[in-house]
Amino acid sequence: MRIPRIYHHGAIALNQEFALNDDAANHVGRVLRMPVGSELLLFNGDGFNYPARISSSDKKRVNVIAQAQQD
């Protein structure tokens, strides 16, 4: 299964739970309908990709935990 790559404007906190911005949360939660535990790849324009996992979600929020990409 393909892991979606999602743009999140702003800083990406590593190894701690944080909420995706509204546009990213809408796309992940309502368009892709990804459940808790799903993997995704975040990027914010800093040149890095951040593997992440959905830790919780509801109708308007999606929380994830991101990790530094391993080379």
PDB file of N, CA, C and O in Angstrom:
ATOM      1  N   MET A   1       0.840  -1.186   0.000  1.00  0.00           N
ATOM      2  CA  MET A   1       0.000   0.000   0.000  1.00  0.00           C
ATOM      3  C   MET A   1       0.882   1.245   0.000  1.00  0.00           C
ATOM      4  O   MET A   1       1.889   1.311   0.692  1.00  0.00           O
ATOM      5  N   ARG A   2       0.493   2.209  -0.748  1.00  0.00           N
ATOM      6  CA  ARG A   2       1.234   3.455  -0.881  1.00  0.00           C
ATOM      7  C   ARG A   2       1.057   4.334   0.351  1.00  0.00           C
ATOM      8  O   ARG A   2      -0.056   4.460   0.875  1.00  0.00           O
ATOM      9  N   ILE A   3       2.130   4.961   0.817  1.00  0.00           N
ATOM     10  CA  ILE A   3       2.063   5.865   1.967  1.00  0.00           C
ATOM     11  C   ILE A   3       1.893   7.286   1.440  1.00  0.00           C
ATOM     12  O   ILE A   3       2.741   7.782   0.698  1.00  0.00           O
ATOM     13  N   PRO A   4       0.790   7.974   1.797  1.00  0.00           N
ATOM     14  CA  PRO A   4       0.565   9.325   1.279  1.00  0.00           C
ATOM     15  C   PRO A   4       1.574  10.332   1.836  1.00  0.00           C
ATOM     16  O   PRO A   4       1.979  10.249   2.995  1.00  0.00           O
ATOM     17  N   ARG A   5       1.959  11.265   0.988  1.00  0.00           N
ATOM     18  CA  ARG A   5       2.870  12.353   1.371  1.00  0.00           C
ATOM     19  C   ARG A   5       2.018  13.609   1.524  1.00  0.00           C
ATOM     20  O   ARG A   5       1.367  14.046   0.573  1.00  0.00           O
ATOM     21  N   ILE A   6       2.028  14.186   2.743  1.00  0.00           N
ATOM     22  CA  ILE A   6       1.123  15.271   3.103  1.00  0.00           C
ATOM     23  C   ILE A   6       1.917  16.526   3.465  1.00  0.00           C
ATOM     24  O   ILE A   6       2.857  16.463   4.269  1.00  0.00           O
ATOM     25  N   TYR A   7       1.518  17.668   2.907  1.00  0.00           N
ATOM     26  CA  TYR A   7       2.140  18.952   3.248  1.00  0.00           C
ATOM     27  C   TYR A   7       1.524  19.493   4.537  1.00  0.00           C
ATOM     28  O   TYR A   7       0.305  19.570   4.670  1.00  0.00           O
ATOM     29  N   HIS A   8       2.380  19.849   5.488  1.00  0.00           N
ATOM     30  CA  HIS A   8       1.961  20.462   6.751  1.00  0.00           C
ATOM     31  C   HIS A   8       2.733  21.768   6.892  1.00  0.00           C
ATOM     32  O   HIS A   8       3.955  21.742   7.068  1.00  0.00           O
ATOM     33  N   HIS A   9       2.032  22.916   6.767  1.00  0.00           N
ATOM     34  CA  HIS A   9       2.777  24.172   6.894  1.00  0.00           C
ATOM     35  C   HIS A   9       3.099  24.402   8.373  1.00  0.00           C
ATOM     36  O   HIS A   9       2.316  24.085   9.246  1.00  0.00           O
ATOM     37  N   GLY A  10       4.282  24.885   8.612  1.00  0.00           N
ATOM     38  CA  GLY A  10       4.730  25.095   9.985  1.00  0.00           C
ATOM     39  C   GLY A  10       5.724  24.031  10.407  1.00  0.00           C
ATOM     40  O   GLY A  10       6.060  23.119   9.666  1.00  0.00           O
ATOM     41  N   ALA A  11       6.180  24.160  11.639  1.00  0.00           N
ATOM     42  CA  ALA A  11       7.178  23.245  12.180  1.00  0.00           C
ATOM     43  C   ALA A  11       6.579  21.865  12.416  1.00  0.00           C
ATOM     44  O   ALA A  11       5.400  21.730  12.721  1.00  0.00           O
ATOM     45  N   ILE A  12       7.417  20.852  12.276  1.00  0.00           N
ATOM     46  CA  ILE A  12       7.014  19.477  12.555  1.00  0.00           C
ATOM     47  C   ILE A  12       7.768  19.026  13.796  1.00  0.00           C
ATOM     48  O   ILE A  12       9.000  18.955  13.797  1.00  0.00           O
ATOM     49  N   ALA A  13       7.027  18.771  14.866  1.00  0.00           N
ATOM     50  CA  ALA A  13       7.617  18.340  16.137  1.00  0.00           C
ATOM     51  C   ALA A  13       7.948  16.857  16.060  1.00  0.00           C
ATOM     52  O   ALA A  13       7.100  16.055  15.682  1.00  0.00           O
ATOM     53  N   LEU A  14       9.178  16.501  16.407  1.00  0.00           N
ATOM     54  CA  LEU A  14       9.592  15.108  16.348  1.00  0.00           C
ATOM     55  C   LEU A  14       9.363  14.397  17.674  1.00  0.00           C
ATOM     56  O   LEU A  14       9.565  14.977  18.745  1.00  0.00           O
ATOM     57  N   ASN A  15       8.947  13.150  17.588  1.00  0.00           N
ATOM     58  CA  ASN A  15       8.755  12.262  18.740  1.00  0.00           C
ATOM     59  C   ASN A  15       7.773  12.781  19.777  1.00  0.00           C
ATOM     60  O   ASN A  15       7.891  12.460  20.957  1.00  0.00           O
ATOM     61  N   GLN A  16       6.832  13.594  19.357  1.00  0.00           N
ATOM     62  CA  GLN A  16       5.760  14.026  20.246  1.00  0.00           C
ATOM     63  C   GLN A  16       4.494  14.259  19.417  1.00  0.00           C
ATOM     64  O   GLN A  16       4.556  14.554  18.237  1.00  0.00           O
ATOM     65  N   GLU A  17       3.369  14.107  20.062  1.00  0.00           N
ATOM     66  CA  GLU A  17       2.096  14.243  19.362  1.00  0.00           C
ATOM     67  C   GLU A  17       1.804  15.715  19.061  1.00  0.00           C
ATOM     68  O   GLU A  17       2.035  16.577  19.896  1.00  0.00           O
ATOM     69  N   PHE A  18       1.329  15.976  17.849  1.00  0.00           N
ATOM     70  CA  PHE A  18       0.891  17.328  17.485  1.00  0.00           C
ATOM     71  C   PHE A  18      -0.224  17.227  16.468  1.00  0.00           C
ATOM     72  O   PHE A  18      -0.409  16.198  15.806  1.00  0.00           O
ATOM     73  N   ALA A  19      -0.999  18.295  16.363  1.00  0.00           N
ATOM     74  CA  ALA A  19      -2.142  18.324  15.440  1.00  0.00           C
ATOM     75  C   ALA A  19      -1.696  18.820  14.071  1.00  0.00           C
ATOM     76  O   ALA A  19      -0.930  19.780  13.968  1.00  0.00           O
ATOM     77  N   LEU A  20      -2.198  18.173  13.031  1.00  0.00           N
ATOM     78  CA  LEU A  20      -1.970  18.658  11.679  1.00  0.00           C
ATOM     79  C   LEU A  20      -2.746  19.955  11.475  1.00  0.00           C
ATOM     80  O   LEU A  20      -3.783  20.168  12.110  1.00  0.00           O
ATOM     81  N   ASN A  21      -2.255  20.811  10.583  1.00  0.00           N
ATOM     82  CA  ASN A  21      -2.997  22.024  10.280  1.00  0.00           C
ATOM     83  C   ASN A  21      -4.335  21.649   9.643  1.00  0.00           C
ATOM     84  O   ASN A  21      -4.542  20.514   9.225  1.00  0.00           O
ATOM     85  N   ASP A  22      -5.249  22.599   9.571  1.00  0.00           N
ATOM     86  CA  ASP A  22      -6.621  22.321   9.125  1.00  0.00           C
ATOM     87  C   ASP A  22      -6.701  21.683   7.741  1.00  0.00           C
ATOM     88  O   ASP A  22      -7.453  20.736   7.528  1.00  0.00           O
ATOM     89  N   ASP A  23      -5.922  22.205   6.781  1.00  0.00           N
ATOM     90  CA  ASP A  23      -5.966  21.659   5.419  1.00  0.00           C
ATOM     91  C   ASP A  23      -5.462  20.217   5.380  1.00  0.00           C
ATOM     92  O   ASP A  23      -6.071  19.357   4.745  1.00  0.00           O
ATOM     93  N   ALA A  24      -4.352  19.962   6.053  1.00  0.00           N
ATOM     94  CA  ALA A  24      -3.797  18.606   6.079  1.00  0.00           C
ATOM     95  C   ALA A  24      -4.729  17.653   6.809  1.00  0.00           C
ATOM     96  O   ALA A  24      -4.959  16.530   6.356  1.00  0.00           O
ATOM     97  N   ALA A  25      -5.303  18.092   7.940  1.00  0.00           N
ATOM     98  CA  ALA A  25      -6.224  17.249   8.710  1.00  0.00           C
ATOM     99  C   ALA A  25      -7.464  16.920   7.889  1.00  0.00           C
ATOM    100  O   ALA A  25      -7.943  15.783   7.900  1.00  0.00           O
ATOM    101  N   ASN A  26      -7.991  17.889   7.161  1.00  0.00           N
ATOM    102  CA  ASN A  26      -9.155  17.653   6.315  1.00  0.00           C
ATOM    103  C   ASN A  26      -8.842  16.618   5.239  1.00  0.00           C
ATOM    104  O   ASN A  26      -9.627  15.698   4.993  1.00  0.00           O
ATOM    105  N   HIS A  27      -7.694  16.758   4.611  1.00  0.00           N
ATOM    106  CA  HIS A  27      -7.327  15.831   3.537  1.00  0.00           C
ATOM    107  C   HIS A  27      -7.128  14.408   4.084  1.00  0.00           C
ATOM    108  O   HIS A  27      -7.639  13.443   3.511  1.00  0.00           O
ATOM    109  N   VAL A  28      -6.423  14.283   5.193  1.00  0.00           N
ATOM    110  CA  VAL A  28      -6.150  12.970   5.779  1.00  0.00           C
ATOM    111  C   VAL A  28      -7.427  12.336   6.342  1.00  0.00           C
ATOM    112  O   VAL A  28      -7.707  11.161   6.115  1.00  0.00           O
ATOM    113  N   GLY A  29      -8.203  13.124   7.076  1.00  0.00           N
ATOM    114  CA  GLY A  29      -9.371  12.586   7.765  1.00  0.00           C
ATOM    115  C   GLY A  29     -10.613  12.429   6.916  1.00  0.00           C
ATOM    116  O   GLY A  29     -11.312  11.417   7.021  1.00  0.00           O
ATOM    117  N   ARG A  30     -10.900  13.413   6.070  1.00  0.00           N
ATOM    118  CA  ARG A  30     -12.162  13.385   5.330  1.00  0.00           C
ATOM    119  C   ARG A  30     -12.013  12.908   3.890  1.00  0.00           C
ATOM    120  O   ARG A  30     -12.905  12.260   3.361  1.00  0.00           O
ATOM    121  N   VAL A  31     -10.910  13.253   3.248  1.00  0.00           N
ATOM    122  CA  VAL A  31     -10.733  12.852   1.850  1.00  0.00           C
ATOM    123  C   VAL A  31     -10.162  11.430   1.767  1.00  0.00           C
ATOM    124  O   VAL A  31     -10.734  10.558   1.129  1.00  0.00           O
ATOM    125  N   LEU A  32      -9.024  11.205   2.442  1.00  0.00           N
ATOM    126  CA  LEU A  32      -8.403   9.885   2.400  1.00  0.00           C
ATOM    127  C   LEU A  32      -9.024   8.899   3.393  1.00  0.00           C
ATOM    128  O   LEU A  32      -8.854   7.692   3.239  1.00  0.00           O
ATOM    129  N   ARG A  33      -9.712   9.425   4.405  1.00  0.00           N
ATOM    130  CA  ARG A  33     -10.361   8.600   5.437  1.00  0.00           C
ATOM    131  C   ARG A  33      -9.398   7.615   6.085  1.00  0.00           C
ATOM    132  O   ARG A  33      -9.663   6.428   6.223  1.00  0.00           O
ATOM    133  N   MET A  34      -8.242   8.138   6.485  1.00  0.00           N
ATOM    134  CA  MET A  34      -7.222   7.293   7.095  1.00  0.00           C
ATOM    135  C   MET A  34      -7.546   7.060   8.569  1.00  0.00           C
ATOM    136  O   MET A  34      -7.803   8.012   9.297  1.00  0.00           O
ATOM    137  N   PRO A  35      -7.496   5.810   9.029  1.00  0.00           N
ATOM    138  CA  PRO A  35      -7.807   5.516  10.432  1.00  0.00           C
ATOM    139  C   PRO A  35      -6.588   5.715  11.343  1.00  0.00           C
ATOM    140  O   PRO A  35      -5.450   5.835  10.875  1.00  0.00           O
ATOM    141  N   VAL A  36      -6.846   5.722  12.643  1.00  0.00           N
ATOM    142  CA  VAL A  36      -5.774   5.795  13.640  1.00  0.00           C
ATOM    143  C   VAL A  36      -4.822   4.626  13.408  1.00  0.00           C
ATOM    144  O   VAL A  36      -5.240   3.512  13.111  1.00  0.00           O
ATOM    145  N   GLY A  37      -3.527   4.905  13.496  1.00  0.00           N
ATOM    146  CA  GLY A  37      -2.505   3.885  13.273  1.00  0.00           C
ATOM    147  C   GLY A  37      -1.933   3.900  11.871  1.00  0.00           C
ATOM    148  O   GLY A  37      -0.906   3.270  11.613  1.00  0.00           O
ATOM    149  N   SER A  38      -2.569   4.623  10.945  1.00  0.00           N
ATOM    150  CA  SER A  38      -2.084   4.686   9.565  1.00  0.00           C
ATOM    151  C   SER A  38      -0.791   5.481   9.477  1.00  0.00           C
ATOM    152  O   SER A  38      -0.574   6.437  10.217  1.00  0.00           O
ATOM    153  N   GLU A  39       0.061   5.083   8.539  1.00  0.00           N
ATOM    154  CA  GLU A  39       1.318   5.776   8.308  1.00  0.00           C
ATOM    155  C   GLU A  39       1.163   6.806   7.208  1.00  0.00           C
ATOM    156  O   GLU A  39       0.407   6.618   6.258  1.00  0.00           O
ATOM    157  N   LEU A  40       1.890   7.916   7.354  1.00  0.00           N
ATOM    158  CA  LEU A  40       1.954   8.928   6.315  1.00  0.00           C
ATOM    159  C   LEU A  40       3.319   9.570   6.346  1.00  0.00           C
ATOM    160  O   LEU A  40       4.105   9.340   7.255  1.00  0.00           O
ATOM    161  N   LEU A  41       3.610  10.334   5.333  1.00  0.00           N
ATOM    162  CA  LEU A  41       4.891  11.012   5.205  1.00  0.00           C
ATOM    163  C   LEU A  41       4.612  12.503   5.158  1.00  0.00           C
ATOM    164  O   LEU A  41       3.902  12.972   4.277  1.00  0.00           O
ATOM    165  N   LEU A  42       5.131  13.245   6.135  1.00  0.00           N
ATOM    166  CA  LEU A  42       4.907  14.684   6.193  1.00  0.00           C
ATOM    167  C   LEU A  42       6.089  15.432   5.601  1.00  0.00           C
ATOM    168  O   LEU A  42       7.234  14.987   5.686  1.00  0.00           O
ATOM    169  N   PHE A  43       5.811  16.593   5.020  1.00  0.00           N
ATOM    170  CA  PHE A  43       6.869  17.507   4.583  1.00  0.00           C
ATOM    171  C   PHE A  43       6.369  18.925   4.783  1.00  0.00           C
ATOM    172  O   PHE A  43       5.168  19.175   4.823  1.00  0.00           O
ATOM    173  N   ASN A  44       7.305  19.861   4.972  1.00  0.00           N
ATOM    174  CA  ASN A  44       6.915  21.250   5.195  1.00  0.00           C
ATOM    175  C   ASN A  44       7.750  22.240   4.386  1.00  0.00           C
ATOM    176  O   ASN A  44       7.712  23.431   4.644  1.00  0.00           O
ATOM    177  N   GLY A  45       8.503  21.752   3.439  1.00  0.00           N
ATOM    178  CA  GLY A  45       9.291  22.639   2.595  1.00  0.00           C
ATOM    179  C   GLY A  45      10.706  22.869   3.089  1.00  0.00           C
ATOM    180  O   GLY A  45      11.440  23.655   2.504  1.00  0.00           O
ATOM    181  N   ASP A  46      11.122  22.184   4.168  1.00  0.00           N
ATOM    182  CA  ASP A  46      12.476  22.363   4.671  1.00  0.00           C
ATOM    183  C   ASP A  46      13.464  21.389   4.030  1.00  0.00           C
ATOM    184  O   ASP A  46      14.632  21.348   4.383  1.00  0.00           O
ATOM    185  N   GLY A  47      12.993  20.596   3.067  1.00  0.00           N
ATOM    186  CA  GLY A  47      13.864  19.670   2.360  1.00  0.00           C
ATOM    187  C   GLY A  47      13.885  18.265   2.946  1.00  0.00           C
ATOM    188  O   GLY A  47      14.605  17.406   2.444  1.00  0.00           O
ATOM    189  N   PHE A  48      13.127  18.015   3.995  1.00  0.00           N
ATOM    190  CA  PHE A  48      13.102  16.709   4.635  1.00  0.00           C
ATOM    191  C   PHE A  48      11.704  16.111   4.592  1.00  0.00           C
ATOM    192  O   PHE A  48      10.714  16.843   4.507  1.00  0.00           O
ATOM    193  N   ASN A  49      11.639  14.799   4.667  1.00  0.00           N
ATOM    194  CA  ASN A  49      10.391  14.066   4.819  1.00  0.00           C
ATOM    195  C   ASN A  49      10.368  13.488   6.225  1.00  0.00           C
ATOM    196  O   ASN A  49      11.414  13.077   6.742  1.00  0.00           O
ATOM    197  N   TYR A  50       9.202  13.436   6.830  1.00  0.00           N
ATOM    198  CA  TYR A  50       9.065  12.957   8.201  1.00  0.00           C
ATOM    199  C   TYR A  50       8.032  11.831   8.256  1.00  0.00           C
ATOM    200  O   TYR A  50       6.833  12.086   8.111  1.00  0.00           O
ATOM    201  N   PRO A  51       8.487  10.581   8.460  1.00  0.00           N
ATOM    202  CA  PRO A  51       7.532   9.489   8.633  1.00  0.00           C
ATOM    203  C   PRO A  51       6.690   9.759   9.876  1.00  0.00           C
ATOM    204  O   PRO A  51       7.210  10.194  10.910  1.00  0.00           O
ATOM    205  N   ALA A  52       5.401   9.528   9.790  1.00  0.00           N
ATOM    206  CA  ALA A  52       4.504   9.799  10.918  1.00  0.00           C
ATOM    207  C   ALA A  52       3.407   8.741  10.966  1.00  0.00           C
ATOM    208  O   ALA A  52       3.161   8.039   9.977  1.00  0.00           O
ATOM    209  N   ARG A  53       2.775   8.649  12.121  1.00  0.00           N
ATOM    210  CA  ARG A  53       1.664   7.725  12.327  1.00  0.00           C
ATOM    211  C   ARG A  53       0.527   8.492  12.987  1.00  0.00           C
ATOM    212  O   ARG A  53       0.752   9.303  13.892  1.00  0.00           O
ATOM    213  N   ILE A  54      -0.697   8.263  12.554  1.00  0.00           N
ATOM    214  CA  ILE A  54      -1.860   8.919  13.147  1.00  0.00           C
ATOM    215  C   ILE A  54      -2.089   8.346  14.536  1.00  0.00           C
ATOM    216  O   ILE A  54      -2.238   7.134  14.692  1.00  0.00           O
ATOM    217  N   SER A  55      -2.109   9.217  15.539  1.00  0.00           N
ATOM    218  CA  SER A  55      -2.293   8.767  16.917  1.00  0.00           C
ATOM    219  C   SER A  55      -3.726   8.944  17.404  1.00  0.00           C
ATOM    220  O   SER A  55      -4.180   8.197  18.268  1.00  0.00           O
ATOM    221  N   SER A  56      -4.432   9.928  16.864  1.00  0.00           N
ATOM    222  CA  SER A  56      -5.849  10.114  17.191  1.00  0.00           C
ATOM    223  C   SER A  56      -6.481  11.006  16.139  1.00  0.00           C
ATOM    224  O   SER A  56      -5.801  11.762  15.458  1.00  0.00           O
ATOM    225  N   SER A  57      -7.798  10.900  16.024  1.00  0.00           N
ATOM    226  CA  SER A  57      -8.499  11.755  15.069  1.00  0.00           C
ATOM    227  C   SER A  57      -9.966  11.848  15.445  1.00  0.00           C
ATOM    228  O   SER A  57     -10.517  10.978  16.120  1.00  0.00           O
ATOM    229  N   ASP A  58     -10.580  12.949  15.027  1.00  0.00           N
ATOM    230  CA  ASP A  58     -12.020  13.132  15.153  1.00  0.00           C
ATOM    231  C   ASP A  58     -12.471  13.885  13.910  1.00  0.00           C
ATOM    232  O   ASP A  58     -11.722  13.961  12.935  1.00  0.00           O
ATOM    233  N   LYS A  59     -13.649  14.467  13.935  1.00  0.00           N
ATOM    234  CA  LYS A  59     -14.178  15.101  12.725  1.00  0.00           C
ATOM    235  C   LYS A  59     -13.340  16.272  12.227  1.00  0.00           C
ATOM    236  O   LYS A  59     -13.304  16.541  11.033  1.00  0.00           O
ATOM    237  N   LYS A  60     -12.674  16.985  13.121  1.00  0.00           N
ATOM    238  CA  LYS A  60     -11.955  18.189  12.702  1.00  0.00           C
ATOM    239  C   LYS A  60     -10.458  18.169  12.984  1.00  0.00           C
ATOM    240  O   LYS A  60      -9.745  19.042  12.514  1.00  0.00           O
ATOM    241  N   ARG A  61      -9.979  17.218  13.764  1.00  0.00           N
ATOM    242  CA  ARG A  61      -8.561  17.186  14.124  1.00  0.00           C
ATOM    243  C   ARG A  61      -7.956  15.829  13.819  1.00  0.00           C
ATOM    244  O   ARG A  61      -8.601  14.803  13.991  1.00  0.00           O
ATOM    245  N   VAL A  62      -6.697  15.871  13.407  1.00  0.00           N
ATOM    246  CA  VAL A  62      -5.910  14.663  13.240  1.00  0.00           C
ATOM    247  C   VAL A  62      -4.579  14.907  13.939  1.00  0.00           C
ATOM    248  O   VAL A  62      -3.874  15.861  13.613  1.00  0.00           O
ATOM    249  N   ASN A  63      -4.276  14.072  14.918  1.00  0.00           N
ATOM    250  CA  ASN A  63      -3.008  14.160  15.645  1.00  0.00           C
ATOM    251  C   ASN A  63      -2.073  13.069  15.157  1.00  0.00           C
ATOM    252  O   ASN A  63      -2.504  11.937  14.913  1.00  0.00           O
ATOM    253  N   VAL A  64      -0.804  13.431  15.033  1.00  0.00           N
ATOM    254  CA  VAL A  64       0.204  12.486  14.551  1.00  0.00           C
ATOM    255  C   VAL A  64       1.441  12.546  15.444  1.00  0.00           C
ATOM    256  O   VAL A  64       1.628  13.498  16.209  1.00  0.00           O
ATOM    257  N   ILE A  65       2.260  11.524  15.336  1.00  0.00           N
ATOM    258  CA  ILE A  65       3.579  11.506  15.960  1.00  0.00           C
ATOM    259  C   ILE A  65       4.579  11.293  14.825  1.00  0.00           C
ATOM    260  O   ILE A  65       4.497  10.298  14.113  1.00  0.00           O
ATOM    261  N   ALA A  66       5.491  12.255  14.652  1.00  0.00           N
ATOM    262  CA  ALA A  66       6.473  12.201  13.559  1.00  0.00           C
ATOM    263  C   ALA A  66       7.842  11.813  14.102  1.00  0.00           C
ATOM    264  O   ALA A  66       8.158  12.099  15.260  1.00  0.00           O
ATOM    265  N   GLN A  67       8.634  11.202  13.243  1.00  0.00           N
ATOM    266  CA  GLN A  67       9.990  10.830  13.592  1.00  0.00           C
ATOM    267  C   GLN A  67      10.933  11.360  12.519  1.00  0.00           C
ATOM    268  O   GLN A  67      10.507  11.607  11.397  1.00  0.00           O
ATOM    269  N   ALA A  68      12.211  11.498  12.876  1.00  0.00           N
ATOM    270  CA  ALA A  68      13.194  11.930  11.899  1.00  0.00           C
ATOM    271  C   ALA A  68      13.385  10.833  10.869  1.00  0.00           C
ATOM    272  O   ALA A  68      13.334   9.641  11.204  1.00  0.00           O
ATOM    273  N   GLN A  69      13.571  11.205   9.629  1.00  0.00           N
ATOM    274  CA  GLN A  69      13.750  10.217   8.563  1.00  0.00           C
ATOM    275  C   GLN A  69      15.113   9.556   8.708  1.00  0.00           C
ATOM    276  O   GLN A  69      16.123  10.227   8.917  1.00  0.00           O
ATOM    277  N   GLN A  70      15.131   8.250   8.581  1.00  0.00           N
ATOM    278  CA  GLN A  70      16.386   7.483   8.639  1.00  0.00           C
ATOM    279  C   GLN A  70      16.968   7.422   7.238  1.00  0.00           C
ATOM    280  O   GLN A  70      16.269   7.129   6.286  1.00  0.00           O
ATOM    281  N   ASP A  71      18.255   7.678   7.110  1.00  0.00           N
ATOM    282  CA  ASP A  71      18.917   7.602   5.788  1.00  0.00           C
ATOM    283  C   ASP A  71      19.484   6.235   5.549  1.00  0.00           C
ATOM    284  O   ASP A  71      19.867   5.523   6.364  1.00  0.00           O
TER     285      ASP A  71
END
